[in-house]
Structure formats: structure tokens, C-alpha cells
mmCIF file of C-alpha atoms in Angstrom:
data_model
loop_
_atom_site.group_PDB
_atom_site.id
_atom_site.type_symbol
_atom_site.label_atom_id
_atom_site.label_comp_id
_atom_site.label_asym_id
_atom_site.label_seq_id
_atom_site.Cartn_x
_atom_site.Cartn_y
_atom_site.Cartn_z
ATOM 1 C CA MET A 278 7.374 61.565 144.577
ATOM 2 C CA LEU A 279 3.624 61.198 144.413
ATOM 3 C CA PHE A 280 2.250 58.007 145.996
ATOM 4 C CA ARG A 281 5.670 56.862 147.218
ATOM 5 C CA SER A 282 5.651 54.049 149.730
ATOM 6 C CA ARG A 283 6.652 54.904 153.281
ATOM 7 C CA GLU A 284 8.961 51.912 153.356
ATOM 8 C CA THR A 285 11.555 51.446 150.646
ATOM 9 C CA PRO A 286 11.094 47.985 149.105
ATOM 10 C CA ASP A 287 14.078 45.722 148.567
ATOM 11 C CA PRO A 288 15.169 44.921 144.974
ATOM 12 C CA ILE A 289 13.465 41.500 144.926
ATOM 13 C CA THR A 290 10.140 43.025 145.999
ATOM 14 C CA ARG A 291 10.479 45.694 143.293
ATOM 15 C CA ILE A 292 11.031 43.085 140.602
ATOM 16 C CA ARG A 293 8.112 40.967 141.836
ATOM 17 C CA THR A 294 5.826 44.023 141.912
ATOM 18 C CA ALA A 295 6.894 45.013 138.385
ATOM 19 C CA VAL A 296 5.962 41.554 137.104
ATOM 20 C CA TRP A 297 2.892 41.041 139.271
ATOM 21 C CA PRO A 298 1.431 44.146 141.013
ATOM 22 C CA THR A 299 0.676 43.852 144.720
ATOM 23 C CA ARG A 300 -2.839 45.275 144.608
ATOM 24 C CA SER A 301 -3.984 43.975 141.204
ATOM 25 C CA TRP A 302 -3.654 44.600 137.505
ATOM 26 C CA SER A 303 -6.922 46.560 137.439
ATOM 27 C CA ARG A 304 -5.665 49.018 140.034
ATOM 28 C CA SER A 305 -2.418 49.457 138.083
ATOM 29 C CA PHE A 306 -4.411 50.029 134.891
ATOM 30 C CA GLU A 307 -6.603 52.625 136.628
ATOM 31 C CA TYR A 308 -3.520 54.499 137.853
ATOM 32 C CA PHE A 309 -1.998 54.367 134.365
ATOM 33 C CA LYS A 310 -5.244 55.610 132.792
ATOM 34 C CA LYS A 311 -5.567 58.543 135.207
ATOM 35 C CA ARG A 312 -1.917 59.411 134.725
ATOM 36 C CA VAL A 313 -2.385 59.669 130.943
ATOM 37 C CA LEU A 314 -5.654 61.609 131.162
ATOM 38 C CA ARG A 315 -4.135 64.215 133.477
ATOM 39 C CA LEU A 316 -1.035 64.930 131.384
ATOM 40 C CA ALA A 317 -0.434 68.524 130.353
ATOM 41 C CA GLY A 318 -0.718 69.343 126.684
ATOM 42 C CA SER A 319 -3.386 69.249 124.045
ATOM 43 C CA PRO A 320 -5.440 66.074 123.630
ATOM 44 C CA HIS A 321 -3.788 65.619 120.219
ATOM 45 C CA ALA A 322 -0.261 65.805 121.690
ATOM 46 C CA VAL A 323 -1.106 63.361 124.482
ATOM 47 C CA ALA A 324 -2.821 60.931 122.086
ATOM 48 C CA LEU A 325 0.054 61.188 119.608
ATOM 49 C CA GLY A 326 2.577 60.496 122.349
ATOM 50 C CA VAL A 327 0.716 57.403 123.539
ATOM 51 C CA ALA A 328 0.270 56.207 119.950
ATOM 52 C CA ILE A 329 4.001 56.515 119.290
ATOM 53 C CA GLY A 330 4.795 54.658 122.503
ATOM 54 C CA VAL A 331 2.382 51.848 121.651
ATOM 55 C CA ALA A 332 3.734 51.573 118.097
ATOM 56 C CA VAL A 333 7.326 51.392 119.334
ATOM 57 C CA ALA A 334 6.309 48.772 121.916
ATOM 58 C CA PHE A 335 5.753 46.357 119.020
ATOM 59 C CA THR A 336 9.436 46.401 118.055
ATOM 60 C CA PRO A 337 11.619 43.566 119.353
ATOM 61 C CA PHE A 338 14.093 46.009 120.951
ATOM 62 C CA LEU A 339 13.015 45.363 124.520
ATOM 63 C CA GLY A 340 14.771 47.737 126.886
ATOM 64 C CA PHE A 341 15.175 50.428 124.248
ATOM 65 C CA HIS A 342 11.526 51.296 123.653
ATOM 66 C CA ILE A 343 11.641 54.577 125.567
ATOM 67 C CA LEU A 344 14.904 55.582 123.887
ATOM 68 C CA ILE A 345 13.275 55.002 120.501
ATOM 69 C CA ALA A 346 9.892 56.577 121.339
ATOM 70 C CA LEU A 347 11.133 59.852 122.851
ATOM 71 C CA PRO A 348 12.970 61.217 119.772
ATOM 72 C CA ILE A 349 10.106 60.215 117.490
ATOM 73 C CA ALA A 350 7.577 61.927 119.784
ATOM 74 C CA TYR A 351 9.780 65.019 119.988
ATOM 75 C CA VAL A 352 10.072 65.301 116.194
ATOM 76 C CA LEU A 353 6.352 64.690 115.588
ATOM 77 C CA GLY A 354 5.189 66.983 118.424
ATOM 78 C CA GLY A 355 3.792 64.329 120.719
ATOM 79 C CA ASN A 356 3.852 64.498 124.501
ATOM 80 C CA LEU A 357 7.115 62.937 125.713
ATOM 81 C CA VAL A 358 5.705 61.614 128.992
ATOM 82 C CA ALA A 359 2.771 60.093 127.111
ATOM 83 C CA ALA A 360 5.202 58.406 124.704
ATOM 84 C CA ALA A 361 7.136 56.918 127.607
ATOM 85 C CA LEU A 362 3.907 55.718 129.220
ATOM 86 C CA GLY A 363 2.721 54.265 125.902
ATOM 87 C CA THR A 364 5.735 51.968 125.746
ATOM 88 C CA ALA A 365 4.310 50.195 128.791
ATOM 89 C CA PHE A 366 2.000 48.442 126.334
ATOM 90 C CA ALA A 367 4.874 45.960 125.992
ATOM 91 C CA ASN A 368 4.610 44.238 129.350
ATOM 92 C CA PRO A 369 4.947 40.636 130.532
ATOM 93 C CA LEU A 370 1.316 39.915 129.627
ATOM 94 C CA THR A 371 1.416 41.292 126.065
ATOM 95 C CA ILE A 372 4.975 40.574 124.881
ATOM 96 C CA PRO A 373 4.347 36.902 123.980
ATOM 97 C CA PHE A 374 1.424 37.925 121.757
ATOM 98 C CA ILE A 375 3.261 40.914 120.271
ATOM 99 C CA TRP A 376 6.376 38.923 119.430
ATOM 100 C CA THR A 377 4.459 35.948 118.059
ATOM 101 C CA GLY A 378 2.311 38.169 115.864
ATOM 102 C CA SER A 379 5.277 40.242 114.690
ATOM 103 C CA TYR A 380 7.315 37.162 113.869
ATOM 104 C CA ARG A 381 4.526 35.421 111.982
ATOM 105 C CA LEU A 382 3.593 38.536 109.984
ATOM 106 C CA GLY A 383 7.238 39.276 109.236
ATOM 107 C CA ARG A 384 7.833 35.692 108.187
ATOM 108 C CA PHE A 385 4.883 36.067 105.802
ATOM 109 C CA PHE A 386 6.595 39.085 104.183
ATOM 110 C CA VAL A 387 10.284 38.092 104.203
ATOM 111 C CA GLY A 388 10.375 34.402 104.981
ATOM 112 C CA GLY A 389 12.428 32.848 107.717
ATOM 113 C CA PRO A 390 12.597 29.666 109.714
ATOM 114 C CA THR A 391 9.196 28.137 110.265
ATOM 115 C CA ARG A 392 10.320 26.286 113.388
ATOM 116 C CA PHE A 393 12.926 26.813 115.995
ATOM 117 C CA ARG A 394 15.197 23.793 116.146
ATOM 118 C CA SER A 395 16.991 23.100 119.363
ATOM 119 C CA GLY A 396 20.716 22.769 119.345
ATOM 120 C CA GLY A 397 21.720 23.068 115.681
ATOM 121 C CA ASP A 398 20.743 26.643 114.847
ATOM 122 C CA VAL A 399 21.514 28.318 118.166
ATOM 123 C CA PRO A 400 25.213 28.438 119.023
ATOM 124 C CA ALA A 401 26.332 27.778 122.572
ATOM 125 C CA ASN A 402 27.784 31.289 122.914
ATOM 126 C CA LEU A 403 25.452 33.910 121.427
ATOM 127 C CA ALA A 404 27.861 36.701 122.380
ATOM 128 C CA GLU A 405 30.432 35.350 119.919
ATOM 129 C CA LYS A 406 27.979 34.937 117.079
ATOM 130 C CA SER A 407 25.927 38.016 118.080
ATOM 131 C CA LEU A 408 23.663 39.312 115.348
ATOM 132 C CA HIS A 409 24.438 36.542 112.831
ATOM 133 C CA ALA A 410 22.905 33.940 115.108
ATOM 134 C CA ILE A 411 19.667 35.781 115.836
ATOM 135 C CA TRP A 412 19.212 37.740 112.583
ATOM 136 C CA PRO A 413 16.968 35.057 110.976
ATOM 137 C CA VAL A 414 14.535 35.579 113.876
ATOM 138 C CA ILE A 415 14.976 39.335 114.462
ATOM 139 C CA LYS A 416 14.568 40.341 110.801
ATOM 140 C CA PRO A 417 11.010 38.969 110.456
ATOM 141 C CA MET A 418 10.125 40.428 113.860
ATOM 142 C CA ILE A 419 11.291 43.910 112.808
ATOM 143 C CA VAL A 420 9.432 43.727 109.497
ATOM 144 C CA GLY A 421 6.273 42.354 111.139
ATOM 145 C CA SER A 422 6.346 44.898 113.960
ATOM 146 C CA ILE A 423 6.032 47.847 111.579
ATOM 147 C CA PRO A 424 2.479 47.233 110.269
ATOM 148 C CA LEU A 425 1.269 45.841 113.605
ATOM 149 C CA GLY A 426 2.758 48.796 115.498
ATOM 150 C CA ILE A 427 1.253 51.341 113.116
ATOM 151 C CA ALA A 428 -2.186 49.712 113.361
ATOM 152 C CA ALA A 429 -2.043 49.538 117.168
ATOM 153 C CA GLY A 430 -0.755 53.122 117.307
ATOM 154 C CA ILE A 431 -3.652 54.405 115.203
ATOM 155 C CA ILE A 432 -6.176 52.597 117.406
ATOM 156 C CA ALA A 433 -4.473 53.903 120.569
ATOM 157 C CA TYR A 434 -4.431 57.449 119.141
ATOM 158 C CA PHE A 435 -8.189 57.594 118.642
ATOM 159 C CA ILE A 436 -8.993 55.913 121.964
ATOM 160 C CA VAL A 437 -6.746 58.297 123.929
ATOM 161 C CA LEU A 438 -7.897 61.339 121.926
ATOM 162 C CA MET A 439 -11.556 60.637 122.696
ATOM 163 C CA ALA A 440 -10.847 59.769 126.335
ATOM 164 C CA THR A 441 -8.685 62.845 126.932
ATOM 165 C CA SER A 442 -11.118 65.216 125.207
ATOM 166 C CA GLY A 443 -14.066 63.770 127.144
ATOM 167 C CA PHE A 444 -12.188 63.862 130.458
ATOM 168 C CA ARG A 445 -11.184 67.494 129.970
ATOM 169 C CA ALA A 446 -14.705 68.566 128.919
ATOM 170 C CA MET A 447 -16.173 66.847 131.982
ATOM 171 C CA ARG A 448 -13.541 68.486 134.184
ATOM 172 C CA ARG A 449 -14.326 71.957 132.754
ATOM 173 C CA GLU A 450 -18.039 71.416 133.480
ATOM 174 C CA ARG A 451 -17.298 70.342 137.062
ATOM 175 C CA LEU A 452 -15.069 73.366 137.635
ATOM 176 C CA ALA A 453 -17.673 75.723 136.141
ATOM 177 C CA ALA A 454 -20.386 74.236 138.374
ATOM 178 C CA ALA A 455 -18.148 74.558 141.440
ATOM 179 C CA ARG A 456 -17.353 78.156 140.500
ATOM 180 C CA GLN A 457 -21.074 78.984 140.179
ATOM 181 C CA ARG A 458 -21.789 77.409 143.553
ATOM 182 C CA SER A 459 -18.984 79.339 145.223
ATOM 183 C CA GLU A 460 -20.097 82.607 143.615
ATOM 184 C CA GLY A 461 -23.670 81.979 144.771
ATOM 185 C CA LEU A 462 -22.489 81.448 148.352
ATOM 186 C CA SER A 463 -20.231 84.499 148.384
ATOM 187 C CA LYS A 464 -22.878 86.989 147.184
ATOM 188 C CA PRO A 465 -24.459 88.974 149.974
ATOM 189 C CA ALA A 466 -28.114 88.230 150.642
ATOM 190 C CA PRO A 467 -30.452 90.967 149.376
ATOM 191 C CA ALA A 468 -31.915 93.230 152.020
ATOM 192 C CA GLU A 469 -35.554 92.494 152.843
ATOM 193 C CA GLY A 470 -36.677 96.113 152.859
ATOM 194 C CA ALA A 471 -35.218 96.999 149.464
#
């Protein structure tokens, strides 16, 4: 694998690095950005894939984002790798804001509890009560995630489309300039007497 560590980290180190990167968040963002820009496919397909991933990241189904994004990207013709990378928008830094915004917007549309009460509403064993116990919270989050996800997906689409198109145009110019330089060096020098 590209950029694999020479030493295999233990599971605790992997979890810590996933939550808080070793080098910094900016370095992780730079790697993510370069990974998206270098994906194969048209700029539209890459941008559509990222947009779908970002939109799905707004749903409250944490852990299933990739499983939801991949079929949607496949049906709509988006890049599958870009869709999987787009779901990374839901990360430990953004999830509190995403879920709060989704819940509040959904509560505006469908209603729901305005406050979480401790003890009375939450049963001791959620596995027994399953969906009935959390439905008053999940329903507004699902409803609120739809408009927020669509809006964020549209914004992500245009940002990635412009970035990918610009990156590829700049890359074509660099390759053309390098080709001209190499052709200029490989041509034989004209004879002085001719």
C-alpha cells in the first residue's frame, strides 16, 4: 500500500491516530485533498462522488455511510472512491455540529422532544426497546439531515469540480512544458556549415 508505515501500529495507536492524527489535521487534510484531485474519472464524476459522500455523511447512520453512498454513487454515475472519501466529512470534529443541526432542523419540521431528560425517557436497556426508545430523536435527525445534506453536497460538488478541473488543466500545462523541453533537448544541433 502507498505510504504504509514500516512498523505495524498496535490497535490502540490506530484508534488514537484515527481520532487525532499524529502529524496534524492540516497534513491529513492535504493528503485527503491530493487523493481526491488525483482520482481517475471525469471531474464531474469525481465531484459527484464527493458530493454524494458528503450528503450521506449528514445522515445519523454512523458506520453505514459508505454502504449508503456507494450504491447511490453507482446509480448516479459518480466515482465510487470519491463517494467513499466524501463520507469522511463526518468525522469526530464535525459530527457534533452535523447532528445538532440535523436534529434542530428536523425538530422544526416534524416536532420532537425539545430537551433530553435524564432517566425517564431513556430505558436502562436500549437493546430491549431498540428503535422505539430512540425513534423520537432519530426521526427528526433523518428529516433534518436531508436538506442539510443536499445543501452541503451541492456546495461540495462545485468546490471539487472547480478544484479538479483546475488541477487537471495545470497538470496538462506542466506535462506539455516538460514535453517541449525534452523535445528541445533531444533534437540534434544544426550543423554550423549548413
